[in-house]
């Protein structure tokens, strides 16, 4: 019988990405290197990388950046996408997450899922035979964290040793993935929130296990948390699906709004980041998001480059590329 020698593969081929910490530190660094490499390559060199590949995108919640950046990424890499939103697809509503995943795995090469709860997404991913990417769940937003780290690396050259400060709802998906990525790459992160919105002790211990004790600290005083920071980051006070808490959140999180006054306690070179969409005049003043320290639109652009790297890494052997 003809012996077929499998092509050498790297460790990310065929994997899922549900949380940033599903990656090892060196895999996270490799993805960022690949994103920087692909961002610098002309489009005509990229359009065969995912030829004939199909990405399904199943979204229970609205999206602008995640949906469009994945669609454009696949188009520029020579592949195709198909999209279904909440009215057509809710993980686990018409059939079990496992049955839906097994069926879709027969049709497509990878699947991005945006869900409310994280647990059905885990069941879906466990049953899928093609890579499943978390496009935002209640627990995590790993794709956002890849773009965030790419943006910070571009601005500062190096991530290790930086101090980041996340203000507002420090228990949310974006905060969790940002914090995982930051400590994995050797930065420290301060969370600034009332005690009701601080990360759980279990999550802080998880962050310490990814890095070292003290890499993540929770503060109630926003000025103490911000002092000396290189990066200030916030997100909406009320995440999708939690609208019933919005009045309470508005009242409790007001002292953590990012204003020019609060920014003055950070390093003079500090940058402002936000995953977007932003609620101007709530978690961030318009002057800050439009100001010269704001990196938010570079961050949004980098969703495209970081996700291209992710798709290429999960779906190809990355021959000739820095992975
Ligand atoms: N930042 C982000 O995920 O944006 P969308 O909700 O528009 O996808
Ligand atoms: N925390 C926000 C992020 C949106 C990109 C939400 O879950 O709605």
Coordinates of C-alpha atoms and ligand atoms in Angstrom, one line a residue:
X1 CA 0.0 0.0 0.0
X2 CA 1.2 3.5 -0.7
X3 CA 2.6 5.1 2.4
X4 CA 1.5 8.7 2.8
X5 CA 3.8 10.7 5.1
X6 CA 1.8 13.4 6.7
X7 CA 3.1 17.0 6.2
X8 CA 4.8 18.3 9.3
X9 CA 2.3 20.4 11.3
X10 CA 2.5 22.9 14.0
X11 CA 0.5 22.6 17.2
X12 CA -2.3 25.0 16.3
X13 CA -3.5 23.0 13.3
X14 CA -7.1 21.8 13.8
X15 CA -7.4 23.3 17.3
X16 CA -10.3 25.2 18.9
X17 CA -10.0 28.7 20.4
X18 CA -12.6 29.3 23.1
X19 CA -10.4 31.2 25.6
X20 CA -7.1 33.0 25.2
X21 CA -5.6 30.6 27.7
X22 CA -6.4 27.7 25.5
X23 CA -3.1 28.8 23.8
X24 CA 0.3 28.3 25.3
X25 CA 2.4 31.4 25.8
X26 CA 4.6 30.5 22.8
X27 CA 1.5 29.8 20.7
X28 CA 0.1 33.2 21.6
X29 CA 3.4 34.8 20.7
X30 CA 3.5 32.8 17.4
X31 CA 0.0 34.0 16.4
X32 CA 1.0 37.6 17.0
X33 CA 4.2 37.1 14.9
X34 CA 2.1 35.6 12.1
X35 CA -0.4 38.5 12.3
X36 CA 2.4 41.0 12.0
X37 CA 3.8 39.1 9.0
X38 CA 0.5 38.8 7.2
X39 CA -0.4 42.5 7.9
X40 CA 2.8 43.4 6.0
X41 CA 2.2 41.1 3.0
X42 CA 0.5 42.4 -0.1
X43 CA -3.0 41.0 -0.6
X44 CA -2.1 39.2 -3.8
X45 CA 0.3 37.0 -1.8
X46 CA -2.5 36.0 0.5
X47 CA -5.4 35.1 -1.7
X48 CA -4.5 31.4 -2.1
X49 CA -3.9 30.7 1.6
X50 CA -7.5 29.5 2.3
X51 CA -8.7 28.8 -1.2
X52 CA -11.8 26.6 -1.2
X53 CA -12.2 26.8 2.5
X54 CA -15.5 27.7 4.1
X55 CA -16.0 29.4 7.5
X56 CA -19.5 29.2 9.1
X57 CA -20.4 32.1 11.4
X58 CA -23.2 31.4 13.8
X59 CA -24.1 34.5 15.9
X60 CA -26.7 34.6 18.7
X61 CA -25.9 38.2 19.4
X62 CA -25.4 41.3 17.1
X63 CA -21.9 42.1 15.8
X64 CA -20.2 44.6 13.5
X65 CA -16.5 44.1 13.9
X66 CA -16.4 40.4 14.5
X67 CA -18.7 39.5 11.7
X68 CA -17.2 41.8 9.1
X69 CA -13.6 41.2 10.0
X70 CA -14.0 37.5 9.7
X71 CA -15.8 37.8 6.4
X72 CA -13.2 40.1 4.9
X73 CA -10.4 37.9 6.3
X74 CA -11.8 34.9 4.5
X75 CA -12.4 36.8 1.3
X76 CA -8.8 38.2 1.3
X77 CA -7.5 34.7 2.0
X78 CA -9.4 33.2 -0.9
X79 CA -12.1 31.4 1.1
X80 CA -15.8 31.9 1.7
X81 CA -18.1 32.5 4.6
X82 CA -21.7 31.8 5.5
X83 CA -23.6 33.5 8.2
X84 CA -26.6 32.6 10.4
X85 CA -27.9 34.8 13.2
X86 CA -30.1 34.3 16.2
X87 CA -33.3 33.9 14.4
X88 CA -31.9 30.9 12.4
X89 CA -29.5 29.5 14.9
X90 CA -29.3 29.4 18.7
X91 CA -26.8 26.9 20.0
X92 CA -28.8 24.0 21.5
X93 CA -32.3 25.3 20.7
X94 CA -33.5 23.0 17.8
X95 CA -31.1 20.2 18.6
X96 CA -28.3 19.5 21.0
X97 CA -25.0 21.5 20.5
X98 CA -23.3 18.2 19.8
X99 CA -25.7 17.2 17.0
X100 CA -25.4 20.7 15.4
X101 CA -21.6 20.6 15.6
X102 CA -21.4 17.1 14.1
X103 CA -23.5 18.1 11.1
X104 CA -21.8 21.4 10.5
X105 CA -18.4 19.7 10.6
X106 CA -19.4 17.8 7.5
X107 CA -20.1 21.0 5.6
X108 CA -17.5 23.6 6.5
X109 CA -13.8 23.9 7.5
X110 CA -14.1 26.0 10.6
X111 CA -16.9 27.6 12.7
X112 CA -17.1 31.0 14.6
X113 CA -19.8 31.0 17.2
X114 CA -21.0 34.0 19.2
X115 CA -23.2 32.8 22.1
X116 CA -24.7 34.0 25.3
X117 CA -23.7 31.2 27.6
X118 CA -20.3 29.6 27.4
X119 CA -21.1 26.1 28.3
X120 CA -23.1 25.1 25.2
X121 CA -20.2 26.5 23.2
X122 CA -17.9 24.2 24.9
X123 CA -20.2 21.2 24.2
X124 CA -20.4 22.4 20.6
X125 CA -16.6 22.7 20.3
X126 CA -16.0 19.3 21.9
X127 CA -18.2 17.6 19.4
X128 CA -16.9 19.4 16.3
X129 CA -14.3 17.8 14.1
X130 CA -13.3 21.2 12.6
X131 CA -11.9 24.2 14.5
X132 CA -14.4 26.2 16.6
X133 CA -13.6 29.8 17.4
X134 CA -15.3 31.7 20.2
X135 CA -16.6 34.9 18.6
X136 CA -17.7 36.2 22.0
X137 CA -19.4 34.3 24.8
X138 CA -20.4 35.5 28.3
X139 CA -17.0 34.3 29.5
X140 CA -14.5 35.3 26.9
X141 CA -13.6 37.2 23.7
X142 CA -10.3 35.6 22.7
X143 CA -10.3 37.1 19.1
X144 CA -10.5 40.6 20.7
X145 CA -7.5 39.9 22.9
X146 CA -5.4 38.9 19.9
X147 CA -6.1 42.2 18.2
X148 CA -5.5 44.0 21.5
X149 CA -2.1 42.5 22.0
X150 CA -1.2 43.1 18.3
X151 CA -2.1 46.8 18.8
X152 CA -0.2 47.1 22.1
X153 CA 2.9 45.4 20.5
X154 CA 2.8 47.8 17.6
X155 CA 2.6 50.9 19.9
X156 CA 5.1 49.8 22.5
X157 CA 7.4 47.3 20.7
X158 CA 7.2 44.9 23.7
X159 CA 4.4 43.8 26.0
X160 CA 6.4 42.3 28.8
X161 CA 6.7 44.8 31.7
X162 CA 3.8 47.1 30.7
X163 CA 1.1 48.0 33.1
X164 CA -2.5 47.8 31.9
X165 CA -5.6 49.0 33.7
X166 CA -9.1 47.8 32.9
X167 CA -11.9 50.0 34.3
X168 CA -15.6 49.2 34.6
X169 CA -17.2 45.8 34.6
X170 CA -14.1 43.8 35.3
X171 CA -16.0 40.5 35.3
X172 CA -16.9 40.7 31.7
X173 CA -15.8 38.7 28.6
X174 CA -13.5 41.4 27.2
X175 CA -11.8 42.0 30.5
X176 CA -11.2 38.3 31.1
X177 CA -9.5 37.7 27.7
X178 CA -7.5 40.9 27.9
X179 CA -6.2 39.9 31.3
X180 CA -5.3 36.4 30.2
X181 CA -3.4 37.7 27.2
X182 CA -1.7 40.4 29.2
X183 CA -0.3 38.3 32.0
X184 CA 0.7 35.5 29.6
X185 CA 2.8 38.0 27.7
X186 CA 4.5 39.3 30.9
X187 CA 2.4 42.5 31.5
X188 CA 0.6 43.3 34.7
X189 CA -3.1 44.2 34.9
X190 CA -5.0 46.3 37.4
X191 CA -8.8 46.0 37.5
X192 CA -10.6 49.1 38.7
X193 CA -14.2 48.4 39.7
X194 CA -16.6 48.3 42.7
X195 CA -16.3 45.0 44.6
X196 CA -19.6 43.9 42.9
X197 CA -17.9 44.0 39.5
X198 CA -14.4 42.7 40.3
X199 CA -13.2 39.4 38.9
X200 CA -13.7 36.4 41.2
X201 CA -10.9 35.1 43.4
X202 CA -10.9 32.0 41.3
X203 CA -10.3 34.0 38.2
X204 CA -7.5 36.0 39.8
X205 CA -5.9 32.7 40.9
X206 CA -6.2 31.4 37.4
X207 CA -4.4 34.6 36.1
X208 CA -1.7 34.0 38.7
X209 CA -1.3 30.4 37.5
X210 CA -0.8 31.7 33.9
X211 CA 1.9 34.1 35.0
X212 CA 3.0 34.9 38.5
X213 CA 1.3 36.0 41.7
X214 CA 0.7 39.8 41.6
X215 CA 0.5 40.0 37.8
X216 CA -3.3 40.8 38.3
X217 CA -4.7 43.0 41.1
X218 CA -8.2 44.3 41.8
X219 CA -8.7 47.9 43.0
X220 CA -11.8 49.8 44.0
X221 CA -10.1 53.2 43.8
X222 CA -9.8 54.1 40.1
X223 CA -6.9 56.6 40.6
X224 CA -4.8 54.1 42.5
X225 CA -5.5 51.5 39.7
X226 CA -4.6 53.9 36.9
X227 CA -1.5 55.5 38.4
X228 CA 1.5 54.7 36.3
X229 CA -0.5 52.7 33.7
X230 CA 0.7 52.4 30.1
X231 CA -2.6 51.2 28.8
X232 CA -6.1 52.2 29.9
X233 CA -8.9 49.9 28.7
X234 CA -12.7 50.0 29.1
X235 CA -15.8 48.4 27.6
X236 CA -19.5 49.0 27.9
X237 CA -20.9 48.8 31.5
X238 CA -23.6 46.4 30.5
X239 CA -22.8 43.5 28.1
X240 CA -25.3 42.0 25.6
X241 CA -27.8 39.9 27.4
X242 CA -27.4 41.6 30.7
X243 CA -29.6 44.6 30.0
X244 CA -31.7 44.0 33.1
X245 CA -28.8 45.3 35.2
X246 CA -28.1 48.4 33.1
X247 CA -29.6 50.9 35.5
X248 CA -27.7 49.5 38.4
X249 CA -24.4 49.3 36.4
X250 CA -24.7 52.9 35.2
X251 CA -25.0 54.1 38.8
X252 CA -22.2 51.9 40.2
X253 CA -19.7 52.2 37.4
X254 CA -19.9 56.0 36.9
X255 CA -16.7 56.6 39.0
X256 CA -14.7 54.3 36.7
X257 CA -15.5 56.3 33.5
X258 CA -12.4 57.1 31.5
X259 CA -12.1 60.9 31.3
X260 CA -9.2 63.2 30.6
X261 CA -8.9 63.8 34.3
X262 CA -8.5 60.1 35.1
X263 CA -6.1 59.7 32.1
X264 CA -3.9 62.4 33.6
X265 CA -2.9 59.8 36.4
X266 CA -1.5 57.4 33.8
X267 CA 1.9 57.6 32.2
X268 CA 2.3 60.6 29.9
X269 CA 2.7 58.1 27.0
X270 CA -0.4 56.0 28.0
X271 CA -2.8 54.9 25.3
X272 CA -6.6 54.4 25.5
X273 CA -8.2 51.2 24.3
X274 CA -11.8 50.0 23.9
X275 CA -13.1 46.9 22.0
X276 CA -16.0 48.9 20.7
X277 CA -18.9 49.5 20.3
X278 CA -18.5 52.4 22.8
X279 CA -21.2 54.3 24.7
X280 CA -19.7 57.8 24.6
X281 CA -20.4 59.8 27.7
X282 CA -20.8 56.7 29.7
X283 CA -17.7 54.4 30.1
X284 CA -15.6 56.8 28.1
X285 CA -15.7 60.6 27.4
X286 CA -15.9 61.5 23.7
X287 CA -12.8 63.6 24.1
X288 CA -10.8 60.6 25.2
X289 CA -12.0 58.2 22.4
X290 CA -11.4 60.9 19.8
X291 CA -8.1 62.1 21.4
X292 CA -4.6 61.6 20.3
X293 CA -4.0 58.8 22.9
X294 CA -6.8 56.7 21.6
X295 CA -5.9 53.5 19.8
X296 CA -9.4 52.2 19.2
X297 CA -9.6 52.3 15.5
X298 CA -6.2 50.6 15.1
X299 CA -7.5 48.0 17.5
X300 CA -10.6 47.5 15.3
X301 CA -8.5 47.2 12.2
X302 CA -6.3 44.7 13.9
X303 CA -9.2 42.4 14.4
X304 CA -8.8 41.6 10.7
X305 CA -5.1 40.9 10.8
X306 CA -5.2 38.9 14.0
X307 CA -8.1 36.8 12.8
X308 CA -6.3 36.1 9.5
X309 CA -3.4 34.8 11.4
X310 CA -5.7 32.6 13.5
X311 CA -7.5 31.2 10.5
X312 CA -4.3 30.4 8.7
X313 CA -2.8 28.8 11.8
X314 CA -5.9 26.6 12.5
X315 CA -6.4 25.6 8.9
X316 CA -3.0 25.3 7.2
X317 CA 0.5 24.0 7.9
X318 CA 1.8 27.6 7.6
X319 CA 4.6 26.4 5.4
X320 CA 7.1 29.3 4.8
X321 CA 5.4 31.4 7.4
X322 CA 6.8 32.5 10.8
X323 CA 4.8 30.2 13.1
Ligands
LIG1 N1 -15.5 44.3 19.5 C1 -16.4 43.5 19.0 O1 -16.4 42.3 19.1 O2 -17.3 44.2 18.2 P1 -18.7 43.5 17.6 O3 -19.6 43.2 18.7 O4 -19.2 44.6 16.7 O5 -18.3 42.3 16.8
LIG2 N1 -18.7 43.1 26.8 C1 -19.4 43.4 25.5 C2 -18.4 43.2 24.4 C3 -19.0 43.5 23.0 C4 -18.0 43.3 21.9 C5 -20.6 42.5 25.4 O1 -20.5 41.3 25.7 O2 -21.7 43.0 25.0

